[in-house]
Short mmCIF file of C-alpha atoms in Angstrom, two decimals:
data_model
loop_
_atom_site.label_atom_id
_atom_site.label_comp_id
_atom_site.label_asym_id
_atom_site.label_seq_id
_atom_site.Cartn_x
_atom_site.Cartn_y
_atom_site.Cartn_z
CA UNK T 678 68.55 -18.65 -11.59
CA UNK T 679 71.19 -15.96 -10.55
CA UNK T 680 73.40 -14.91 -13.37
CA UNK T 681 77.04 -14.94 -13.41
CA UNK T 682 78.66 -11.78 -12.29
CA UNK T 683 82.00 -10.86 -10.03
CA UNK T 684 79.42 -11.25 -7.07
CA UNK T 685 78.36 -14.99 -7.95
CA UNK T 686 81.83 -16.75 -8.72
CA UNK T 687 82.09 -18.05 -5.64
CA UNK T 688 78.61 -20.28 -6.17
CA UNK T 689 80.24 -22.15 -9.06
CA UNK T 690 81.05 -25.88 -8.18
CA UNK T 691 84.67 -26.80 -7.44
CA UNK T 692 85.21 -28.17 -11.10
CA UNK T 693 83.90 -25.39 -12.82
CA UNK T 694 87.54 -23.05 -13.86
CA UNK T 695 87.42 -19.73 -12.64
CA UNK T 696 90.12 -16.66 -13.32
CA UNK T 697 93.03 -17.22 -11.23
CA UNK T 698 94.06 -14.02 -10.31
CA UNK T 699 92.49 -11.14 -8.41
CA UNK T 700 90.11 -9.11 -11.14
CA UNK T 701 90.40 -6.04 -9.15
CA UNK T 702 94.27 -5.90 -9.60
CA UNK T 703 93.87 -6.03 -13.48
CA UNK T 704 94.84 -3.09 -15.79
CA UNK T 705 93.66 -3.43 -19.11
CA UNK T 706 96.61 -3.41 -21.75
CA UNK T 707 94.63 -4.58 -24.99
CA UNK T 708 91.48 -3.11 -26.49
CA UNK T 709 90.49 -5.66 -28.67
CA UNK T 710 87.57 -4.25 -31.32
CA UNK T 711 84.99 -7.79 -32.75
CA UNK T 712 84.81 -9.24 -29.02
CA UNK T 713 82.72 -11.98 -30.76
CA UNK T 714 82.72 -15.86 -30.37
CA UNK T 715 86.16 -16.27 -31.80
CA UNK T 716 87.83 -14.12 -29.93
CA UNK T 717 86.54 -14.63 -26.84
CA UNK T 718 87.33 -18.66 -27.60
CA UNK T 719 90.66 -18.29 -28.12
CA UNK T 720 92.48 -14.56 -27.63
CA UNK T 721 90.60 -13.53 -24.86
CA UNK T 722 91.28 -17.51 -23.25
CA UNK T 723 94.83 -16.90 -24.06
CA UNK T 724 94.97 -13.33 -22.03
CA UNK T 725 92.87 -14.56 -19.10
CA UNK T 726 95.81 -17.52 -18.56
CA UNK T 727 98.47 -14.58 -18.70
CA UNK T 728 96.74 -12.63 -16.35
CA UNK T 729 97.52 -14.85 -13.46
CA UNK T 730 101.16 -14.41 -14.06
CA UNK T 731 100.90 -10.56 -15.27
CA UNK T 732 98.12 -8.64 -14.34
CA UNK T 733 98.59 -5.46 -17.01
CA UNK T 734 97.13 -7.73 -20.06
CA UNK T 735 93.66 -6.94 -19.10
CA UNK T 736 91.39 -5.94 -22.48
CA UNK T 737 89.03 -3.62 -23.02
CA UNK T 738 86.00 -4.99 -25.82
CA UNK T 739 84.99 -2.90 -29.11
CA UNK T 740 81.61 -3.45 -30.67
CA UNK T 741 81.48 -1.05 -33.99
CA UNK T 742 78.32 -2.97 -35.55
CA UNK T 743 76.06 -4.37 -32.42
CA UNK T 744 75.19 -4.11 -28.79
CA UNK T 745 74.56 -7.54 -28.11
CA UNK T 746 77.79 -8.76 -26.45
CA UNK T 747 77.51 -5.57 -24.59
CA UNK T 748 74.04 -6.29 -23.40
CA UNK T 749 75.40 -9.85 -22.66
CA UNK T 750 78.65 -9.31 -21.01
CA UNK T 751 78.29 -5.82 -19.07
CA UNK T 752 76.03 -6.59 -16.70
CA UNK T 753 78.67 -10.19 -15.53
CA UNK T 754 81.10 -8.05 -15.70
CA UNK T 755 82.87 -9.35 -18.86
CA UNK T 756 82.44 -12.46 -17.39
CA UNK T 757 81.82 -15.75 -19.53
CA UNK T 758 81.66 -19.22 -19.43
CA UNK T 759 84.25 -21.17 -22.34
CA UNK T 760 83.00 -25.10 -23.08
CA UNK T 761 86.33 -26.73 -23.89
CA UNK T 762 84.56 -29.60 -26.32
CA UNK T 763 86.48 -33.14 -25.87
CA UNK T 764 86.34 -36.71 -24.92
CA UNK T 765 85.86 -34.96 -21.55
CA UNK T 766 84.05 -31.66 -21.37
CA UNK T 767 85.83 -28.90 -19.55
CA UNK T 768 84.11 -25.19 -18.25
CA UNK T 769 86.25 -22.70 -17.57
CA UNK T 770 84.91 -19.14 -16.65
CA UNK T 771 86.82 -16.29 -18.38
CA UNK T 772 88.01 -13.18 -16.43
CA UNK T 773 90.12 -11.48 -18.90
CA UNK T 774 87.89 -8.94 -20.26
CA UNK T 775 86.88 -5.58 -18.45
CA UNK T 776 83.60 -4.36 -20.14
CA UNK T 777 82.57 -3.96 -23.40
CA UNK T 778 82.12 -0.52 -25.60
CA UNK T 779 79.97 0.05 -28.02
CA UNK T 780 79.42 2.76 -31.24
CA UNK T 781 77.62 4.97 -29.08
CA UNK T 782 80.10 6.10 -26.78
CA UNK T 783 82.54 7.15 -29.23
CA UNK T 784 84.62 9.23 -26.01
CA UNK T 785 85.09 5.95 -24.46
CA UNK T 786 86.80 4.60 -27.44
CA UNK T 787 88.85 7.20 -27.95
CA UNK T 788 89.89 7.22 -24.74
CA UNK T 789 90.73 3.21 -24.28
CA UNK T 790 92.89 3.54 -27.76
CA UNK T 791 94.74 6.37 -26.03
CA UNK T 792 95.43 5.13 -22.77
CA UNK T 793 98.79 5.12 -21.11
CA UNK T 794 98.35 1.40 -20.44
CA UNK T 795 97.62 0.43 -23.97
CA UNK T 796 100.43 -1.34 -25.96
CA UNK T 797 98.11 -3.64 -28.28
CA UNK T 798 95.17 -2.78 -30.39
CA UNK T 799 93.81 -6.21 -31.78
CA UNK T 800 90.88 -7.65 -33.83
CA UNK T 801 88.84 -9.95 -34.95
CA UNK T 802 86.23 -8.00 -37.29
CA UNK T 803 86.09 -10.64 -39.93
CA UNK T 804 87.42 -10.39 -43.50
CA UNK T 805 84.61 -7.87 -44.59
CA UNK T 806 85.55 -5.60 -41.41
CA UNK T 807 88.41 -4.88 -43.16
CA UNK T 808 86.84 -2.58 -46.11
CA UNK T 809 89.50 -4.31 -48.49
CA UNK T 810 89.15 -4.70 -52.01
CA UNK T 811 89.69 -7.73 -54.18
CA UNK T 812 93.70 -6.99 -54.34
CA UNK T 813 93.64 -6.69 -50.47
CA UNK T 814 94.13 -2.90 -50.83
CA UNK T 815 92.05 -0.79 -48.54
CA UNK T 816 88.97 -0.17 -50.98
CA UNK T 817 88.24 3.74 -51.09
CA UNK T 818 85.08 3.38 -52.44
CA UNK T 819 83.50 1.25 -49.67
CA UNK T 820 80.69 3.40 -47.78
CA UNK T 821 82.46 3.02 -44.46
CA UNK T 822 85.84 4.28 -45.68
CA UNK T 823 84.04 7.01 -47.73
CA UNK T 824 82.54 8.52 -44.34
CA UNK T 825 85.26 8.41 -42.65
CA UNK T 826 87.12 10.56 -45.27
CA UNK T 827 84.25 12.94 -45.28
CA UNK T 828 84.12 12.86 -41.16
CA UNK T 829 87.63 13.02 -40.99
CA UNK T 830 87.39 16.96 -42.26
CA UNK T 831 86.26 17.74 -38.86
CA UNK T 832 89.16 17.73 -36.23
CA UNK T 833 87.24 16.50 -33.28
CA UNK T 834 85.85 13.31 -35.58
CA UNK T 835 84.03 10.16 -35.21
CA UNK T 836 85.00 7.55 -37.43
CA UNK T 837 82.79 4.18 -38.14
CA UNK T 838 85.22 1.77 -39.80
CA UNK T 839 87.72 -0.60 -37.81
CA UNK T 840 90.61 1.01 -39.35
CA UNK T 841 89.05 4.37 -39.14
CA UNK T 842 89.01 4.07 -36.02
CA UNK T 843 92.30 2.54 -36.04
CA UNK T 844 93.86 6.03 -37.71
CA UNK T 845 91.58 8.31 -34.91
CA UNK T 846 93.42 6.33 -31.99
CA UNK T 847 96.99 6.42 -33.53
CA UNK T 848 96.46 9.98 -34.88
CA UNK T 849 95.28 11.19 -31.11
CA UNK T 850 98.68 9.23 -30.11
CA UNK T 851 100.58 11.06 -31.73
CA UNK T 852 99.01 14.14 -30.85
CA UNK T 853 99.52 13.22 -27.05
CA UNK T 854 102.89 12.51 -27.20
CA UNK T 855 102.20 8.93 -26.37
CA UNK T 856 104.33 5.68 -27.43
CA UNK T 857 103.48 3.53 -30.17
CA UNK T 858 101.70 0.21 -30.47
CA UNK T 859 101.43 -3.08 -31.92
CA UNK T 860 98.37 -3.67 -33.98
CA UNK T 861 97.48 -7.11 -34.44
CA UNK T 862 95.03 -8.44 -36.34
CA UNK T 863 93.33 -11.91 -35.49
CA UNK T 864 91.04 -12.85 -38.57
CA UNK T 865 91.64 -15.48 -41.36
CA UNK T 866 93.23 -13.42 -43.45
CA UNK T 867 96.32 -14.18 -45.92
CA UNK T 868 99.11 -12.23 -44.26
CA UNK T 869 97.01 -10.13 -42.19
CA UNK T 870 99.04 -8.04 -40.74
CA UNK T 871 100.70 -6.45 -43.79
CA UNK T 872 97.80 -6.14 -45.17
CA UNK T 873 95.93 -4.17 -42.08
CA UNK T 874 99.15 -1.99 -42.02
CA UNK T 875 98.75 -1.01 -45.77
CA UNK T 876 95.21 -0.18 -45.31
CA UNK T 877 96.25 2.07 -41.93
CA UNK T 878 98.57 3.96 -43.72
CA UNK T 879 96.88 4.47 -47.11
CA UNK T 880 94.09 6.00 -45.03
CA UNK T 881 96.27 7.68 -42.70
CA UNK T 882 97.96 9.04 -45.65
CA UNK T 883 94.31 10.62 -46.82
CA UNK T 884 93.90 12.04 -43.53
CA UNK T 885 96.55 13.14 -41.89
CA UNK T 886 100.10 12.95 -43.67
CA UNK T 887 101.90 13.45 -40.27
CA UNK T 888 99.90 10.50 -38.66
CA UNK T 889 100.79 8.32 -41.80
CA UNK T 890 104.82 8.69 -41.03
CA UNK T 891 104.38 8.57 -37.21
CA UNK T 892 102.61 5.05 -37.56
CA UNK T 893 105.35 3.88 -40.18
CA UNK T 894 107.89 4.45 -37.45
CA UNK T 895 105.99 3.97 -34.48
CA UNK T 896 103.69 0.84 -34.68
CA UNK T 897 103.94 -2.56 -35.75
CA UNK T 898 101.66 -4.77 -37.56
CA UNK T 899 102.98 -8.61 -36.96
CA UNK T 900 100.95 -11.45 -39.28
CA UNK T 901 99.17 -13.87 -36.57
CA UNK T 902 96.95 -16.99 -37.27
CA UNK T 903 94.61 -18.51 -35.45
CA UNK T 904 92.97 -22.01 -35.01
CA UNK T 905 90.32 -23.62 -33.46
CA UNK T 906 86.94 -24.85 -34.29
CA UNK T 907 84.28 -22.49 -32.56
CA UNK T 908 80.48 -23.61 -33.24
CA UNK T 909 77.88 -20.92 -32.72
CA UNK T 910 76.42 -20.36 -29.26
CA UNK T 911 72.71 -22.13 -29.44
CA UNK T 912 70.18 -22.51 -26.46
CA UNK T 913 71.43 -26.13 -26.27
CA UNK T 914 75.09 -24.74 -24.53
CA UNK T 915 73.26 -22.39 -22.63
CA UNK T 916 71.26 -24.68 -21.07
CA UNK T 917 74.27 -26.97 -20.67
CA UNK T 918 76.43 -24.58 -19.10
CA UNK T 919 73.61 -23.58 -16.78
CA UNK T 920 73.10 -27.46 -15.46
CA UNK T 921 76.95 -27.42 -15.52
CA UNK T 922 77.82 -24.31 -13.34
CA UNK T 923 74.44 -23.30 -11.63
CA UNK T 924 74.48 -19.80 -13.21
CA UNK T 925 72.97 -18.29 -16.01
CA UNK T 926 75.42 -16.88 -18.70
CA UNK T 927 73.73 -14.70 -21.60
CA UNK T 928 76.70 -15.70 -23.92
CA UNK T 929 78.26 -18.43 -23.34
CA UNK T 930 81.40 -19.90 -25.48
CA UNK T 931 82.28 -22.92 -27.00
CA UNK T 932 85.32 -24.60 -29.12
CA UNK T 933 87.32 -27.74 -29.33
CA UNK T 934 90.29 -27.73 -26.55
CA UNK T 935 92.58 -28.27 -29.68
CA UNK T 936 93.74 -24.36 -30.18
CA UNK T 937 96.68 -22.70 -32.25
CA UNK T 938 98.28 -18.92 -32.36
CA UNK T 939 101.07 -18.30 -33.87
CA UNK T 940 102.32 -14.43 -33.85
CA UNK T 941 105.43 -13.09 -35.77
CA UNK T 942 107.67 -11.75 -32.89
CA UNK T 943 107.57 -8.17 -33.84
CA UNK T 944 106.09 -5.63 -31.22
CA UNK T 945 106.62 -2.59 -31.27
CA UNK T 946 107.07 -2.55 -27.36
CA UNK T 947 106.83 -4.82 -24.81
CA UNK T 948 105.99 -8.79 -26.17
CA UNK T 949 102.96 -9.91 -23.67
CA UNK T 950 104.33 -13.64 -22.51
CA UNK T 951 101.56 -15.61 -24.08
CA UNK T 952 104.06 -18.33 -24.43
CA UNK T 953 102.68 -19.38 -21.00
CA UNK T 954 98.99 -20.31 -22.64
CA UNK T 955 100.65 -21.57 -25.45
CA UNK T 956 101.23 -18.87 -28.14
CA UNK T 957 103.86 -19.18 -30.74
CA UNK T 958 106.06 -16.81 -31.59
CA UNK T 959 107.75 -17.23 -34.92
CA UNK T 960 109.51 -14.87 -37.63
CA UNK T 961 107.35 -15.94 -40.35
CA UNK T 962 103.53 -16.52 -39.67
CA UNK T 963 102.71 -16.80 -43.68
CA UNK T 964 103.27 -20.94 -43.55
CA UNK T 965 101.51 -21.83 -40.41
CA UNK T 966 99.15 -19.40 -41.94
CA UNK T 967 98.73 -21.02 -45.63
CA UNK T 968 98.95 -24.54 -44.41
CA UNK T 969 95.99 -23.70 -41.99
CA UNK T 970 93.71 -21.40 -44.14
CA UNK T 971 94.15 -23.86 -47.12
CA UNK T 972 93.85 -27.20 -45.77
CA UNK T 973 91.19 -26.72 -42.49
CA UNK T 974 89.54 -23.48 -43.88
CA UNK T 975 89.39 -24.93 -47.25
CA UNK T 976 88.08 -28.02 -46.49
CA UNK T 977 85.81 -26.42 -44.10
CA UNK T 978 84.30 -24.37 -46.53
CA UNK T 979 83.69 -27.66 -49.37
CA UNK T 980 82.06 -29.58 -46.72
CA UNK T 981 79.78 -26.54 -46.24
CA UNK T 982 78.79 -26.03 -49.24
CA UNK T 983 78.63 -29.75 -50.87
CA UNK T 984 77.18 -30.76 -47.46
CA UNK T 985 74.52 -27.88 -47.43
CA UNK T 986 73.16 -29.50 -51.32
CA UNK T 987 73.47 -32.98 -49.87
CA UNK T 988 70.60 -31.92 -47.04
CA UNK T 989 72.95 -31.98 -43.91
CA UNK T 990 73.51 -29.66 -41.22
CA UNK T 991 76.75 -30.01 -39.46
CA UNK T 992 80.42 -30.86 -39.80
CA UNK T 993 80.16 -33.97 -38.48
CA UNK T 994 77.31 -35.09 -40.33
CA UNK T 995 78.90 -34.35 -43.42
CA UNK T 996 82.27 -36.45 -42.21
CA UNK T 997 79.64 -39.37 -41.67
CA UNK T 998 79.02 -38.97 -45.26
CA UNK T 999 81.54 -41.52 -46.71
CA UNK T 1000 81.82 -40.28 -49.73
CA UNK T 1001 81.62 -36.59 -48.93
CA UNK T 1002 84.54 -37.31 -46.26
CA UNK T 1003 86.44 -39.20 -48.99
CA UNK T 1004 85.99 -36.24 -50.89
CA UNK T 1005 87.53 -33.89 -48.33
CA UNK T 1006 90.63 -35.65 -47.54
CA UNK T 1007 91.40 -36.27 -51.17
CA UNK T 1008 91.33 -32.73 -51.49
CA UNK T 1009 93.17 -32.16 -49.10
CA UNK T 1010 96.31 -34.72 -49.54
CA UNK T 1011 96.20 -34.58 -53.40
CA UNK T 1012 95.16 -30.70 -54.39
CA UNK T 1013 96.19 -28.18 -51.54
CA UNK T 1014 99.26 -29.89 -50.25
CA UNK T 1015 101.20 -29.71 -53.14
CA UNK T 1016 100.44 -25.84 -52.86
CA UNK T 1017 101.84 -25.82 -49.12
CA UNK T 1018 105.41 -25.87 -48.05
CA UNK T 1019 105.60 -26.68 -44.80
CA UNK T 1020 107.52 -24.79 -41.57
CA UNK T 1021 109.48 -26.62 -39.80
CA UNK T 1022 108.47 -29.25 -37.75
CA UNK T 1023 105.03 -29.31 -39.54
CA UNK T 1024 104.26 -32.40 -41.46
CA UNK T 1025 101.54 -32.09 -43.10
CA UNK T 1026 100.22 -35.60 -43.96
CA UNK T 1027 99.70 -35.81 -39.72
CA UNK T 1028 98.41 -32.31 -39.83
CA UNK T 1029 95.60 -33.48 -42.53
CA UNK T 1030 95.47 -36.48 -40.31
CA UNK T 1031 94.48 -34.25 -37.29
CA UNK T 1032 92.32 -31.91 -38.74
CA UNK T 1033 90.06 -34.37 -40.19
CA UNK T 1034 90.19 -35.98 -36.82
CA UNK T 1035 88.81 -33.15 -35.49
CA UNK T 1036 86.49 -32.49 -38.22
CA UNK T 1037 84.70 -35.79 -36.52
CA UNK T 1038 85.22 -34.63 -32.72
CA UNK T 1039 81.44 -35.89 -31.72
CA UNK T 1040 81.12 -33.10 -28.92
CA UNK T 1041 81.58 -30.57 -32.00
CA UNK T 1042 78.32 -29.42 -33.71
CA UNK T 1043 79.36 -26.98 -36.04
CA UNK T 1044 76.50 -25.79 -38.41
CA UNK T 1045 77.76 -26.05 -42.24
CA UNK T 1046 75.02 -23.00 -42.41
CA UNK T 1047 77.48 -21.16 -40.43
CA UNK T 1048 80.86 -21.74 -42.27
CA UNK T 1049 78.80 -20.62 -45.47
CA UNK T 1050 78.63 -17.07 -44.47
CA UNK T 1051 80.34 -14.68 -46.06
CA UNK T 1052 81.49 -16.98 -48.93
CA UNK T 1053 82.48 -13.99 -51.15
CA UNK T 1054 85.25 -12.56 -48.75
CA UNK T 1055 86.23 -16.38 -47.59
CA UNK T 1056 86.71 -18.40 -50.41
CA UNK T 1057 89.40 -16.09 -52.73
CA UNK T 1058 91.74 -16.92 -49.37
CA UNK T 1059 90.64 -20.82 -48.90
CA UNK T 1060 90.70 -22.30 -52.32
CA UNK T 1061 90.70 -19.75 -55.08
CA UNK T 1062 94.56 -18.85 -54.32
CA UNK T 1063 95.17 -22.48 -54.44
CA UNK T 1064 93.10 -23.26 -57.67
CA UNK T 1065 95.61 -19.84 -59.30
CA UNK T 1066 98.62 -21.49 -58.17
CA UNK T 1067 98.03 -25.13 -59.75
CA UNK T 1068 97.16 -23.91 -62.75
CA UNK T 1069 100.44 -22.06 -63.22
CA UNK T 1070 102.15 -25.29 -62.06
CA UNK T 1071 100.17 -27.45 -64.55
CA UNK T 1072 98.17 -29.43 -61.84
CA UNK T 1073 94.46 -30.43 -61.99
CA UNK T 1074 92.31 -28.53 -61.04
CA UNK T 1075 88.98 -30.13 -61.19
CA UNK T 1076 88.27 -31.25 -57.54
CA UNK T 1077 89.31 -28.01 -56.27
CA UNK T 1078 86.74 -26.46 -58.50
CA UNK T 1079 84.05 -28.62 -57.25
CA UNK T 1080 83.21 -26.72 -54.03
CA UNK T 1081 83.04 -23.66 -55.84
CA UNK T 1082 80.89 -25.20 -58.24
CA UNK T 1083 78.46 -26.01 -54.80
CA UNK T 1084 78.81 -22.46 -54.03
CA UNK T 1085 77.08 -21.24 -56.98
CA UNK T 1086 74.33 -24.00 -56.60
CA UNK T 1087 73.89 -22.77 -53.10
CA UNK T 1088 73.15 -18.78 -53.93
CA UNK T 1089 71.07 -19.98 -56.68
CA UNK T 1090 69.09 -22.13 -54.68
CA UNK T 1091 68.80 -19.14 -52.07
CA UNK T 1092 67.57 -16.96 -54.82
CA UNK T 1093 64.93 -19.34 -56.08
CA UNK T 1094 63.85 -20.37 -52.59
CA UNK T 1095 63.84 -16.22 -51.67
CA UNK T 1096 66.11 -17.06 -48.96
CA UNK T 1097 68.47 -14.23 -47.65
CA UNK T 1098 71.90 -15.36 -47.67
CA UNK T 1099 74.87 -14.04 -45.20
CA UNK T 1100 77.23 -12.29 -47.46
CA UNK T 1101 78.73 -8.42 -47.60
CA UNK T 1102 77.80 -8.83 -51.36
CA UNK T 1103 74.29 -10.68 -51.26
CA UNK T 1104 72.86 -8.35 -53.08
CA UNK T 1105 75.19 -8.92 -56.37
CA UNK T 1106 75.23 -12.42 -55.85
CA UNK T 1107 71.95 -12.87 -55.28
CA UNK T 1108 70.96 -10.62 -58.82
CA UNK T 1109 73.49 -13.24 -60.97
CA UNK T 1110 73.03 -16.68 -59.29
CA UNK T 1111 70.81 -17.56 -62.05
CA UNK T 1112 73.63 -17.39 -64.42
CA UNK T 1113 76.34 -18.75 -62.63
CA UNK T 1114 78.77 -17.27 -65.23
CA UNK T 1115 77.70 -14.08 -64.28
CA UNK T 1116 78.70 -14.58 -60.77
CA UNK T 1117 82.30 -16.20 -62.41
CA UNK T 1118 82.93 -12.80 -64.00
CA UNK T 1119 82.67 -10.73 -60.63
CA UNK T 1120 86.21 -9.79 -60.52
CA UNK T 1121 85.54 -8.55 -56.54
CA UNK T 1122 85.72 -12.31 -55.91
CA UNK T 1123 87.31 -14.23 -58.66
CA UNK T 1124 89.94 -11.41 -59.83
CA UNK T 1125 91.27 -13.09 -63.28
CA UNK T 1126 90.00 -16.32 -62.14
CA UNK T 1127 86.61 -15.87 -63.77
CA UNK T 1128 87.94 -15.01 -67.27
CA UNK T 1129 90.48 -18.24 -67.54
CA UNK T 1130 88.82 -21.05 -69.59
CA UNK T 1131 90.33 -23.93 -67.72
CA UNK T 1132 89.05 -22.52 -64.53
CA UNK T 1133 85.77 -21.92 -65.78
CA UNK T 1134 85.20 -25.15 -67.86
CA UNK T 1135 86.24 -26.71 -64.49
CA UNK T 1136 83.56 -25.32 -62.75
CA UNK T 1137 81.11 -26.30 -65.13
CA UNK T 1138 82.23 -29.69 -64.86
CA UNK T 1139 81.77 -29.42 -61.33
CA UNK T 1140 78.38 -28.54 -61.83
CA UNK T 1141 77.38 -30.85 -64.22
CA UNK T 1142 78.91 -34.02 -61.25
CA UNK T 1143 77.24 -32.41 -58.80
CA UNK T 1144 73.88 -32.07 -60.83
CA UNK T 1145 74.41 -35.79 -61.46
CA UNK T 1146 75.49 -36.68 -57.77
CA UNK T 1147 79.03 -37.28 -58.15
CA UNK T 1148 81.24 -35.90 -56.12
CA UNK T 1149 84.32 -36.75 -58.46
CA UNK T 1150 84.60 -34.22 -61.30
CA UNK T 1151 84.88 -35.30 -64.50
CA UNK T 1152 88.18 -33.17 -66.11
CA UNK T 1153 86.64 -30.43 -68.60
#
């Protein structure tokens, strides 16, 4: 089967999307650095519908930890193929991306960040990409920031972290004479940009002094959210999109059509008119941002973990659970909300509404294994800051301690089984999850949390209803 490339768009059948605009004509104004599923299901989407109005909003890919979406998309020419998942199933080839780079060609890198034609430097590196500690402070004695401080002696140096690399781009910037730009971070992370600039500058400030001021009054950092459900690619889509399109795609995409981005409108030069695919631009991100990491990501994350000890696989099976999607939306209307206020326009009893709709969109199969990576770095932003802030208010606690409760029945069942388990602190976990109030005391996750008596006799009532096969805590 011929694979799709520049060459081969032209075999695709007539309702098969393709870029709108001529490729050739494209300069390349972002370099985005994690080019993985989620961006490329919803950023890179965004860009490519831009591009037929404004050609300079082209992006150059960053791959700091793999090759594989290099080894994927090079050889299409950044090409892909994006399943829109729906009553009616859309494909839609993406054109907005101009190659990928990888770790090994460290010039290239440096020479994309410092490009005349760059005004954004965004990402999508997850929350452990981030090197942050439990405060959300740029942790100094994470291995990755620790080389860079030792590599950054040399002037000519190579860094390895994302916002290593983010101080070698803005430092050579400076250096050139070259204009500022706006750094904006992508990843599910409470108020992500502030926190990404504080990180920037504390290392900048460990580096290079000079660098650290320049970026203070030179780039800008806005908060941005993003939303949209994005299963994992699987040999069942790519043999879907190749009946669909008549092409072979090493890496195809897929999400719901339902998406949401909302940036804070502060650039530090020219705004790129996503409005036209649908972007918001607000002046304050941080409630579109709690309502969405709270209520979808939260939920998310319980029906992973409860759904994972109940023996099922996906999203949707565990909303076919009665109970377990009885569970959810109780959570949901009666725990989080009442830790939410709302922007404007936002109600959030039809906002639960819709994301539980969604939650049951049959065309979705999102693995529950999937949404349990990573638990460490997720869950302090999806339901421990909620669990803090109803116990200062006084409110129960005990449902919202029930996922976590499945969380520590899920690493202890991966250490007895000898299963692996996907998490930047597996190791840790993995030594404690016998004695789940071991795991409670790691501050790295639970901060205070782990040391308060109502939180943790919550938890143990969560344990002892799940033991039992309740999914309704019993108050401690």
């Amino acid at each position: 089967m011929t694979r799709l490339s520049q060459s081969s768009l032209s075999a695709l059948p007539a309702g098969v999307i393709r870029p709108q605009y001529d490729r050739s004509a494209v300069k390349r104004g972002v370099v985005h650095f994690g080019p993985g599923a989620f961006h490329r299901a919803h950023q890179a989407a965004a860009f490519d519908t831009l591009l037929a109005q404004d050609p300079r909003w082209g992006l150059t890919g960053v791959s700091l930890n793999s090759r594989g979406v290099a080894d994927a998309l090079n050889p299409q020419d950044g090409l892909y193929t994006l399943a829109l998942l729906d009553t009616e199933v859309a494909y839609r080839v993406i054109g907005s991306i101009g190659g990928i780079l990888t770790k090994d060609d460290p010039a290239a890198i440096l020479g994309a960040l410092t490009h005349a034609a760059t005004r954004i430097v965004s990402s999508t590196v997850t929350e452990k990409g981030y090197c942050l500690g439990a405060d959300g402070a740029l942790d100094f004695a994470n291995p990755a920031i620790k080389a860079d401080l030792d590599a950054s002696r040399s002037e000519d140096w190579t860094p390895g972290s994302f916002t290593g690399w983010l101080v070698r781009g803005l430092q050579a910037r400076r250096l050139a004479a070259l204009p500022g730009v706006t750094v904006l971070c992508c990843d599910n992370l409470t108020d992500n940009g502030r926190k990404l600039e504080a990180a920037t500058l504390a290392l900048a400030e460990a580096i290079d002094p000079d660098t650290a001021r320049w970026i203070a009054d030179h780039v800008a950092f806005p908060n941005a959210m993003v939303d949209s459900i994005t299963p994992a690619t699987d040999d069942a889509l790519r043999a879907r999109i190749a009946a669909a399109t008549g092409l072979e795609d090493a890496w195809p995409i897929q999400r719901e059509r339902f998406t949401q981005w909302v940036i804070e409108d502060r650039f530090a030069g020219e705004r790129p008119a996503l409005d036209v695919a649908g972007v918001t631009f607000a002046s304050e991100v941080r409630p579109f941002e709690k309502a969405k990491l709270r209520l979808l990501n939260g939920a998310h994350s319980s029906l992973a973990y409860i759904g994972l000890g109940r023996g099922l696989e996906t999203v949707g099976e565990a909303m076919a659970d009665r109970e377990l999607a009885a569970f959810a939306e109780r959570l949901m209307r009666e725990d989080i909300a009442p830790s939410i206020a709302p922007p404007a326009g936002l109600d959030l009893g039809g906002y639960i509404s819709d994301v539980l709709a969604r939650f049951r969109n049959p065309e979705i199969r999102h693995l529950l294994s999937q949404i349990a990576w990573d638990g460490s770095q997720k869950l302090p932003y999806r339901l421990l800051d909620t669990t803090r802030e109803a116990l200062a208010a006084g409110r129960p606690i005990e449902r919202l301690a029930l996922p976590i409760a499945a969380w520590l029945r899920f690493l202890a069942s991966a250490e007895r089984d000898g299963r692996t388990i996907t998490d930047p602190l597996a190791a840790p976990l993995l030594e404690r999850a016998g004695d789940w109030r071991s795991v409670l005391a790691m501050r790295e996750v639970f901060g205070d949390l782990g040391s308060d008596g109502r939180f943790v006799g919550a938890v143990e009532a969560g344990l002892a209803a799940l033991e039992a096969g309740r999914l309704e805590p019993v108050a401690a």
